[in-house]
Every structure is written in C-alpha cells, then in structure tokens.
Amino acid sequence: MAKKRASITDLARELHISASTVSRALNGHPAISEATVKRVKALAKELGYQPNSLASGLRRGRSNMLGVVVPHIDGHFFSQVVKGIEAAASKAGYQVLICQSNEDVEHERANLETLMNAQVEGIMVSISRTTRETRHFEKVRKRDIPLVFFDRILEGYDVNAVVLDDRAGGYRATRHLLEQGYRRIAHFSGPQHLNIYKHRRQGYEEALREYNLPVREELIIMGDMKMEDGSAGMQQLLALPEPPDAVFSGSDFSAAGALEVLEARGLRVPQDIGLVGFSNELFSRLTAPQLTSIDQHCELMGRSATRLLLQLLDEREPHAAPRHVVLQPDLFVRASSLRTGLAG
Amino acid sequence: MAKKRASITDLARELHISASTVSRALNGHPAISEATVKRVKALAKELGYQPNSLASGLRRGRSNMLGVVVPHIDGHFFSQVVKGIEAAASKAGYQVLICQSNEDVEHERANLETLMNAQVEGIMVSISRTTRETRHFEKVRKRDIPLVFFDRILEGYDVNAVVLDDRAGGYRATRHLLEQGYRRIAHFSGPQHLNIYKHRRQGYEEALREYNLPVREELIIMGDMKMEDGSAGMQQLLALPEPPDAVFSGSDFSAAGALEVLEARGLRVPQDIGLVGFSNELFSRLTAPQLTSIDQHCELMGRSATRLLLQLLDEREPHAAPRHVVLQPDLFVRASSLRTGLAG
DNA sequence: AAGCGAAGTGCAAACGTTTGCATCCTGACA
DNA sequence: TGTCAGGATGCAAACGTTTGCACTTCGCTT
C-alpha cells in the first residue's frame, strides 16, 4: 500500500533493462526496438507511470512552464486574454503560471521573482497601473528569459509586445459619434503613462481635428476608469456652462457609471447624449440602452502574445530587435450612440 | 557574458565553503554561524542568486504548487474564486497552476493528468457541466494527492468540499419574491446532476410549499443557464395561458436574457413581472432595472477551499473522513424585485 | 577471415538541492 | 592532561530524468 509513484527506475528494474532504455522508449527515441518500446509502454500504463516533470525539467534545464503577470483577473478583458494564452500554451505543451499584481508595482516585482523562481521559460506581462519604471524587468532580461508585453506597455520602453491599436480605436469611436451628428464630444481618459489611455485620447483628438473641431480641456476628464469615476466625471461635465452632447469613455466601466448618472438626471441616451465605451465588456449588451463599444479581441491578443513568446523561445537569439504585433480593434455599434438610427 | 544563473555550488566555490553550508545558511538552519550567514546572503544578493525550485522540489519531494481545475475563467464567479485561491495560496508560499476544462469531461481528465505531471501537491476542482462520473478523480486519490472540490460537486460522491448553501439561496430568493406579493413564480434551472442547480430548485420549491403554493411543472424551465436560454425560457413562459408574475433564475445570465425579452415585449419589471438572479454578477448593478441577485462570496470560497486543502496537506492523514465547508449566501435586493418599494 | 557499420542497449555523469552523519575545533571541566 | 560537549562545517548520497559515449551483437562486405 505504499503509495510511492512509479519511476523510470522502477519500470527498468521490473523489465530487467536500464533506465536509459526506458526513458528513450517513452520518449520515442529511434534507437529503441519496436518490441522493447511495446513492453515499456505496456508496463508504464499498467503501473500508471507519470513522468516527474520536476526531474526532467531539472535535467534538461527546461520547465515547460510560462509565466503570466496581469493586473487582475476579474472583468472580461484579462480573463479572456488569459483564456487565449492558456489555449495557445497548452497546445504547445506548456503550463501557465498566472500571477496578479493587483495594480501594484511591488506586487508585480514579487510576481516576477516568483515566476523566475519557478523556472518559467518565458514571461508575459501586462503592467500594473502603478508601474512607471522598468528596473524589475531588466532583471528578467539579464537572465535571458524571453519577455513579451501585452496590451499595457510602458511608453518608450522598447520591448516585444502585442498591443491593440488604441489610437485607431479612439479614432473610430469618436468618428462614429461625429458621423452621428454629435459635435461637443467629451472624453474619459486614464493615467497617461499607460499607452492605452494615452493612445485612445490621441485617437479622439485626431478625429476631432479631422472635423475641424477644437480639443477642449474641460471636456477631457482624467480618472481611474472605474464606475465611480464615470459617475463623478459625468456630473462634472453636466455642471459645465456648455455640457457635452456625447461622451467617448476610455472604458466601459466609467461609461456605465456615466449612464447611471444620466438616467438619474432624466437625460435620454442617445437622444440627449451619445455614449461610447471601450472594451466591449460582457455587460455592454445588458445596459439600457445597450452600450456602443470597442472590441479588443482579447482572446486573440492572448494567443498572439503566446505565439510571439514561443517564437522567441524557439529562436533563442538573445538580443534580436524587439517585435511588435498590433491588433486592430472593432467598433460594435449599439443603441447608446445611434441617434440617426432612431430618426430614420 | 554566459548567462548561467548562479547556483548554490557557485556561491560555495566563491566563498570556499561547501554547498551544504550555503544551503543551510540560506534556509535559516540554526547550526550555521551568524558570520557565515551574512557572507552567504551578501554574495547571494550580489550575484542575484535565485533558488532553483525544480531542484529543491525534486529533492524534497515537494513542488510548492497547487492545481486548480475550473470549467472556465470568464465571468465573475470563477475569476473571483481563483483570485481568492491565489491570494491564500501565495500567502502560504504556494504557486497556483490553473486549468480550464471548458465544461468538458475529457478536458477535465486531461487537466488532472497535466497537474499530476507537474507534481502539484494538491488539487482543487469545480467539475464541468458534462462530468457525470468520477473515475478520473479516483486516480488522483490513489496517488494520495489531496483533493478539494468547490462549488460544483457530484451528487453522492463523498469528498472534501467547499460549497455554497444553494438550497438556502434558492429559498431566500423565492421567499423574497413571495414577500413582495408575487404568487405565480417561475424558475430557471440547469442540469440536475449538478448540486448547485438541484439545490437552488429545492430551495425554490421549499419556499413555495411554505406559502402553500403548488409547484407547477410548466413554470420550471430547464436549460443551460446562458443568456439565450433565459430569453427562450421567458418566451416560453409568456406563451403560457397563465404566465408567471415573477421569475427566480438560477443564474444572472439567464435572468439578463429574460430581461431583454421582457423589455422587447414592453413588460415592466418589477411592476408586471419580478425578477431575481443568482451569482451577483458584476453586470447585475448595470441592467435596467438593476437585478436582485444572490451573492456567493466567491473570493471567500476560493480562500476557504485553499485553506482546507492546506490543512489536508498539513495533516497528511491519507483517508480521514471528508470534510465539508458550507458558506451562506447573501441576498442583494435591487429594483428588479421591489414591487412594494415602489408603492411605498 | 578480418573488418565494418548499424542497431540496440547500458554506464555513468549531470542537473541543483537537501540532509543524515561524520568530522573538526574550541573551550571547559575533572 | 585527558575527556567531553557543543558549535560549525563538510561529505556524500539521494531525488528522477536525460544523454554522450561505449559496448555488444549480428549480418555483410571485401
């Protein structure tokens, strides 16, 4: 009844052959005879042999594990990305170790240590909101552990990355509002050291300029993109002498917050005020009215990041030029921004 | 420039002491002198030494990893549970390996193999919707790998588990509707081999009986609890000669689907029809009207499961009687079920 | 008949830690 | 001075795999 798990040596002893032969038989080494392979595999099955991946990892200097650091895992976006990562990784025979930084640099630093400790072969990161410097990533690089960033990256830090074309997203969202006839369009944005919020804002401004409209300071509200921030921002906007006739929010959450305020004030969406969010969260179909939003192809992003990482692992060229993959966003038009649709 | 990571042996060589001493110094073994400890730690820091957890895992027969198998990771519930697991595990010095079964038994079986391969010390599982038998779990048990189920368990399979008191949840949801004056209450339920849906239904029936109301077959709709199922179910209900005046849905998603249909038909919630969901998904605050729902304390569930697992690991009594932890749900009352609130 | 190549297998070292036991040293006590 | 205790360290084996190299056998070729 001793529950010791069968090892390669056990198989070898039982079959009166050497451990090397067993190992090779199991791994499909060509030099082993048909017959032996059969015997080994049969016994392995019988004893329920499972390779010890710690041992093989140790010996081969590989762990078959990839690490992921995300700010958090709740909400649609990151959980979908992780899903994509998982799918791509497991197809390639890798395990995935997932860590959450909780939007905190210190946590992020600790996560990286943890992952390196666990001997992961590569790491994918989406930086936390409080990350402003890159020392902890340099440590990873020094160890020659391939590193791929996704979605959120640090401005001016040249790295391998898979990102969304946030500028295009911001542009298309805003342009859609303009085409619907809205002219005084406000924008909710987040911390500007994060590429995503900065680029969404730039896209917004670009669209305005294209329509020869001024970019007004008072219509751009900086916040943390949570629901509360959206509510507060909306109230601030409504208090203006000339309130906006539409809002492009850099996040669905703050858009939802804005929606609550509008409803409470008895303002109609999209008639009185148009609204567009960002991320195409699950709930954007459930609000009343349904929320127009930008889809980020989260799962694809996860798969792309993993594919890029696997490529790097494959090539093993320590310091090749960093590669960028840019995904194009999609605009999902729903009721919250459809003014003409109602008229027509 | 060889990027070989410093090992214990490297430290030992450099300091002209033995590897054992270095190991002991780093692990706080009492027999090592103050002075040596200092020297070792200093050099370790200088060289950026990171212990190789594969090696130490191999030697000590421990991996410091826990495995988790969930049906999926999107949506509020499981991602929050995972968050709780992660938090509790990392506080205890464990890594977490997360696998998704995609609601498929075969995947689930493969996930378990994978985790055992990775030498996890214990496994937490919430079974997939298509899991109806337990052979693959027996294999884990045979290896004496502690196993804890959470939320979803197989009826009649006696195991360590952390579950919600779903019966109480169903009861309280239904009772709340009754107290609001609704009398013809329908119910959306899911696959009955899953404890959660079965118990929610039982709680629903219990509340009806308490009010001396009949349990009507035609008012109980079985489905897959997705949004579409909710829409379809609602249409089916509205087509009845005597449609219900309220619905208790076993999931927020199908509740949302029902809401869409109701809105399209011009039926007012909660005046014409009351609605209660289950899970307290993030979006339940965002629907119009906001959705009354049952909160499952997801994060707590994750923490509890982990704590239980760690206990089992600690005790190492192979076949102690399985333990159950039952969490109490909370009812979050919102507009979708507040008929009297409007009158008052 | 010697030599050769190929196929199949085994030996032993290595990966980086941990740990039981042995060893050495120093100082104290009888 | 001899003995002993205790503190500090080292030795070597072990965890389960993988892998370069050597070895045996056997059937062929020259």
Short mmCIF file of N, CA and C in Angstrom, two decimals, chain B residues 108-195:
data_model
loop_
_atom_site.label_atom_id
_atom_site.label_comp_id
_atom_site.label_asym_id
_atom_site.label_seq_id
_atom_site.Cartn_x
_atom_site.Cartn_y
_atom_site.Cartn_z
N GLU B 108 -11.25 17.86 -18.68
CA GLU B 108 -11.06 17.80 -17.24
C GLU B 108 -10.08 16.67 -16.89
N ARG B 109 -10.31 15.54 -17.50
CA ARG B 109 -9.43 14.40 -17.27
C ARG B 109 -7.99 14.77 -17.65
N ALA B 110 -7.85 15.37 -18.81
CA ALA B 110 -6.51 15.77 -19.27
C ALA B 110 -5.89 16.77 -18.30
N ASN B 111 -6.69 17.71 -17.84
CA ASN B 111 -6.20 18.71 -16.88
C ASN B 111 -5.60 18.03 -15.66
N LEU B 112 -6.29 17.04 -15.16
CA LEU B 112 -5.81 16.34 -13.97
C LEU B 112 -4.47 15.67 -14.25
N GLU B 113 -4.37 15.01 -15.37
CA GLU B 113 -3.10 14.38 -15.74
C GLU B 113 -1.98 15.41 -15.74
N THR B 114 -2.28 16.49 -16.43
CA THR B 114 -1.31 17.57 -16.54
C THR B 114 -0.83 18.03 -15.16
N LEU B 115 -1.78 18.24 -14.29
CA LEU B 115 -1.42 18.75 -12.96
C LEU B 115 -0.60 17.73 -12.19
N MET B 116 -0.97 16.47 -12.29
CA MET B 116 -0.21 15.46 -11.58
C MET B 116 1.20 15.37 -12.14
N ASN B 117 1.29 15.50 -13.44
CA ASN B 117 2.59 15.56 -14.09
C ASN B 117 3.46 16.67 -13.53
N ALA B 118 2.81 17.78 -13.32
CA ALA B 118 3.56 18.94 -12.83
C ALA B 118 3.87 18.80 -11.35
N GLN B 119 3.49 17.67 -10.78
CA GLN B 119 3.80 17.38 -9.39
C GLN B 119 3.14 18.32 -8.39
N VAL B 120 1.95 18.79 -8.73
CA VAL B 120 1.27 19.63 -7.75
C VAL B 120 1.04 18.83 -6.48
N GLU B 121 0.98 19.54 -5.36
CA GLU B 121 0.83 18.83 -4.09
C GLU B 121 -0.62 18.62 -3.72
N GLY B 122 -1.49 19.37 -4.35
CA GLY B 122 -2.90 19.21 -4.06
C GLY B 122 -3.71 19.83 -5.19
N ILE B 123 -4.96 19.43 -5.29
CA ILE B 123 -5.77 19.90 -6.41
C ILE B 123 -7.14 20.37 -5.94
N MET B 124 -7.57 21.49 -6.52
CA MET B 124 -8.93 21.98 -6.26
C MET B 124 -9.72 21.93 -7.56
N VAL B 125 -10.93 21.44 -7.49
CA VAL B 125 -11.72 21.25 -8.70
C VAL B 125 -13.14 21.73 -8.54
N SER B 126 -13.63 22.37 -9.56
CA SER B 126 -15.06 22.59 -9.70
C SER B 126 -15.43 21.89 -11.00
N ILE B 127 -16.27 20.88 -10.89
CA ILE B 127 -16.46 19.98 -12.03
C ILE B 127 -17.18 20.64 -13.20
N SER B 128 -16.93 20.10 -14.36
CA SER B 128 -17.54 20.63 -15.57
C SER B 128 -18.99 20.19 -15.65
N ARG B 129 -19.71 20.83 -16.53
CA ARG B 129 -21.13 20.55 -16.65
C ARG B 129 -21.38 19.15 -17.21
N THR B 130 -20.40 18.62 -17.90
CA THR B 130 -20.59 17.32 -18.55
C THR B 130 -19.99 16.17 -17.75
N THR B 131 -19.57 16.47 -16.53
CA THR B 131 -18.97 15.41 -15.71
C THR B 131 -20.05 14.66 -14.95
N ARG B 132 -20.10 13.36 -15.20
CA ARG B 132 -21.11 12.56 -14.52
C ARG B 132 -20.54 11.37 -13.79
N GLU B 133 -19.23 11.13 -13.99
CA GLU B 133 -18.66 10.02 -13.25
C GLU B 133 -17.29 10.42 -12.72
N THR B 134 -16.74 9.56 -11.88
CA THR B 134 -15.66 10.01 -11.01
C THR B 134 -14.36 9.26 -11.19
N ARG B 135 -14.29 8.43 -12.23
CA ARG B 135 -13.08 7.62 -12.36
C ARG B 135 -11.81 8.45 -12.36
N HIS B 136 -11.84 9.54 -13.11
CA HIS B 136 -10.59 10.31 -13.20
C HIS B 136 -10.17 10.89 -11.86
N PHE B 137 -11.12 11.10 -10.98
CA PHE B 137 -10.74 11.62 -9.67
C PHE B 137 -10.17 10.53 -8.78
N GLU B 138 -10.65 9.32 -9.01
CA GLU B 138 -10.12 8.20 -8.23
C GLU B 138 -8.63 8.04 -8.44
N LYS B 139 -8.21 8.31 -9.65
CA LYS B 139 -6.79 8.20 -9.98
C LYS B 139 -5.98 9.18 -9.12
N VAL B 140 -6.53 10.35 -8.94
CA VAL B 140 -5.85 11.34 -8.11
C VAL B 140 -5.80 10.85 -6.66
N ARG B 141 -6.91 10.34 -6.21
CA ARG B 141 -6.98 9.84 -4.84
C ARG B 141 -5.97 8.73 -4.60
N LYS B 142 -5.87 7.84 -5.58
CA LYS B 142 -4.96 6.70 -5.44
C LYS B 142 -3.53 7.17 -5.23
N ARG B 143 -3.24 8.31 -5.79
CA ARG B 143 -1.89 8.85 -5.64
C ARG B 143 -1.75 9.59 -4.31
N ASP B 144 -2.80 9.59 -3.55
CA ASP B 144 -2.77 10.32 -2.28
C ASP B 144 -2.52 11.80 -2.46
N ILE B 145 -3.01 12.34 -3.54
CA ILE B 145 -2.92 13.77 -3.71
C ILE B 145 -4.20 14.39 -3.18
N PRO B 146 -4.09 15.21 -2.16
CA PRO B 146 -5.29 15.79 -1.56
C PRO B 146 -6.13 16.52 -2.61
N LEU B 147 -7.43 16.35 -2.47
CA LEU B 147 -8.36 16.84 -3.47
C LEU B 147 -9.47 17.59 -2.76
N VAL B 148 -9.73 18.80 -3.20
CA VAL B 148 -10.83 19.57 -2.62
C VAL B 148 -11.73 20.06 -3.74
N PHE B 149 -12.99 19.80 -3.62
CA PHE B 149 -13.95 20.31 -4.60
C PHE B 149 -14.54 21.61 -4.09
N PHE B 150 -14.93 22.45 -5.03
CA PHE B 150 -15.63 23.65 -4.58
C PHE B 150 -16.76 24.00 -5.53
N ASP B 151 -17.79 24.58 -4.94
CA ASP B 151 -19.00 24.99 -5.64
C ASP B 151 -19.72 23.83 -6.30
N ARG B 152 -19.21 23.33 -7.39
CA ARG B 152 -19.89 22.25 -8.07
C ARG B 152 -19.30 20.91 -7.65
N ILE B 153 -20.13 20.03 -7.14
CA ILE B 153 -19.64 18.70 -6.81
C ILE B 153 -20.61 17.67 -7.37
N LEU B 154 -20.16 16.43 -7.41
CA LEU B 154 -21.04 15.39 -7.91
C LEU B 154 -21.92 14.88 -6.79
N GLU B 155 -23.19 14.80 -7.04
CA GLU B 155 -24.13 14.29 -6.06
C GLU B 155 -23.72 12.89 -5.62
N GLY B 156 -23.68 12.69 -4.34
CA GLY B 156 -23.44 11.36 -3.83
C GLY B 156 -21.98 10.92 -3.84
N TYR B 157 -21.10 11.80 -4.25
CA TYR B 157 -19.67 11.47 -4.26
C TYR B 157 -19.07 12.14 -3.02
N ASP B 158 -18.67 11.33 -2.07
CA ASP B 158 -18.28 11.87 -0.78
C ASP B 158 -16.85 12.40 -0.81
N VAL B 159 -16.72 13.69 -0.76
CA VAL B 159 -15.40 14.30 -0.92
C VAL B 159 -15.24 15.53 -0.04
N ASN B 160 -14.00 15.97 0.07
CA ASN B 160 -13.75 17.25 0.71
C ASN B 160 -14.31 18.33 -0.18
N ALA B 161 -15.05 19.25 0.41
CA ALA B 161 -15.66 20.24 -0.46
C ALA B 161 -15.99 21.53 0.27
N VAL B 162 -15.94 22.61 -0.49
CA VAL B 162 -16.42 23.90 -0.01
C VAL B 162 -17.55 24.29 -0.94
N VAL B 163 -18.74 24.38 -0.40
CA VAL B 163 -19.88 24.69 -1.26
C VAL B 163 -20.70 25.81 -0.66
N LEU B 164 -21.55 26.33 -1.52
CA LEU B 164 -22.50 27.32 -1.04
C LEU B 164 -23.75 26.58 -0.60
N ASP B 165 -24.47 27.15 0.33
CA ASP B 165 -25.76 26.58 0.69
C ASP B 165 -26.75 27.04 -0.37
N ASP B 166 -26.75 26.35 -1.49
CA ASP B 166 -27.57 26.77 -2.63
C ASP B 166 -29.06 26.65 -2.32
N ARG B 167 -29.37 25.67 -1.50
CA ARG B 167 -30.75 25.50 -1.12
C ARG B 167 -31.25 26.74 -0.38
N ALA B 168 -30.42 27.19 0.56
CA ALA B 168 -30.78 28.41 1.29
C ALA B 168 -30.88 29.58 0.32
N GLY B 169 -29.99 29.62 -0.65
CA GLY B 169 -30.03 30.71 -1.63
C GLY B 169 -31.33 30.70 -2.39
N GLY B 170 -31.69 29.53 -2.90
CA GLY B 170 -32.94 29.41 -3.64
C GLY B 170 -34.13 29.77 -2.78
N TYR B 171 -34.06 29.31 -1.56
CA TYR B 171 -35.15 29.58 -0.63
C TYR B 171 -35.30 31.08 -0.39
N ARG B 172 -34.21 31.73 -0.09
CA ARG B 172 -34.29 33.14 0.26
C ARG B 172 -34.72 33.99 -0.93
N ALA B 173 -34.21 33.63 -2.11
CA ALA B 173 -34.60 34.37 -3.32
C ALA B 173 -36.11 34.26 -3.53
N THR B 174 -36.61 33.05 -3.45
CA THR B 174 -38.03 32.82 -3.70
C THR B 174 -38.89 33.46 -2.62
N ARG B 175 -38.45 33.30 -1.41
CA ARG B 175 -39.20 33.86 -0.29
C ARG B 175 -39.28 35.38 -0.42
N HIS B 176 -38.20 35.97 -0.86
CA HIS B 176 -38.20 37.41 -1.06
C HIS B 176 -39.29 37.81 -2.06
N LEU B 177 -39.38 37.05 -3.15
CA LEU B 177 -40.41 37.34 -4.16
C LEU B 177 -41.81 37.18 -3.54
N LEU B 178 -41.96 36.15 -2.75
CA LEU B 178 -43.26 35.91 -2.12
C LEU B 178 -43.62 37.07 -1.20
N GLU B 179 -42.63 37.52 -0.47
CA GLU B 179 -42.88 38.63 0.46
C GLU B 179 -43.25 39.91 -0.29
N GLN B 180 -42.78 39.99 -1.51
CA GLN B 180 -43.12 41.16 -2.32
C GLN B 180 -44.49 41.00 -2.96
N GLY B 181 -45.14 39.90 -2.67
CA GLY B 181 -46.50 39.73 -3.15
C GLY B 181 -46.64 38.93 -4.44
N TYR B 182 -45.55 38.52 -5.01
CA TYR B 182 -45.65 37.68 -6.20
C TYR B 182 -46.16 36.30 -5.79
N ARG B 183 -46.96 35.71 -6.62
CA ARG B 183 -47.54 34.41 -6.24
C ARG B 183 -47.34 33.32 -7.28
N ARG B 184 -47.18 33.73 -8.53
CA ARG B 184 -47.01 32.74 -9.58
C ARG B 184 -45.57 32.83 -10.07
N ILE B 185 -44.71 32.14 -9.34
CA ILE B 185 -43.27 32.33 -9.55
C ILE B 185 -42.67 31.19 -10.37
N ALA B 186 -42.03 31.56 -11.46
CA ALA B 186 -41.37 30.56 -12.30
C ALA B 186 -39.91 30.40 -11.89
N HIS B 187 -39.27 29.39 -12.43
CA HIS B 187 -37.86 29.15 -12.06
C HIS B 187 -37.08 28.63 -13.26
N PHE B 188 -35.90 29.21 -13.49
CA PHE B 188 -34.98 28.69 -14.49
C PHE B 188 -33.96 27.81 -13.77
N SER B 189 -33.84 26.57 -14.18
CA SER B 189 -32.85 25.71 -13.55
C SER B 189 -31.94 25.07 -14.59
N GLY B 190 -30.86 24.47 -14.11
CA GLY B 190 -29.89 23.86 -15.03
C GLY B 190 -29.81 22.36 -14.83
N PRO B 191 -28.79 21.72 -15.39
CA PRO B 191 -28.62 20.27 -15.30
C PRO B 191 -28.75 19.78 -13.86
N GLN B 192 -29.62 18.83 -13.63
CA GLN B 192 -29.91 18.44 -12.26
C GLN B 192 -28.88 17.51 -11.63
N HIS B 193 -27.91 17.05 -12.41
CA HIS B 193 -26.88 16.25 -11.76
C HIS B 193 -25.86 17.16 -11.08
N LEU B 194 -25.97 18.44 -11.34
CA LEU B 194 -25.10 19.39 -10.64
C LEU B 194 -25.80 19.85 -9.36
N ASN B 195 -25.10 19.65 -8.26
CA ASN B 195 -25.67 20.03 -6.97
C ASN B 195 -26.24 21.44 -6.95
#
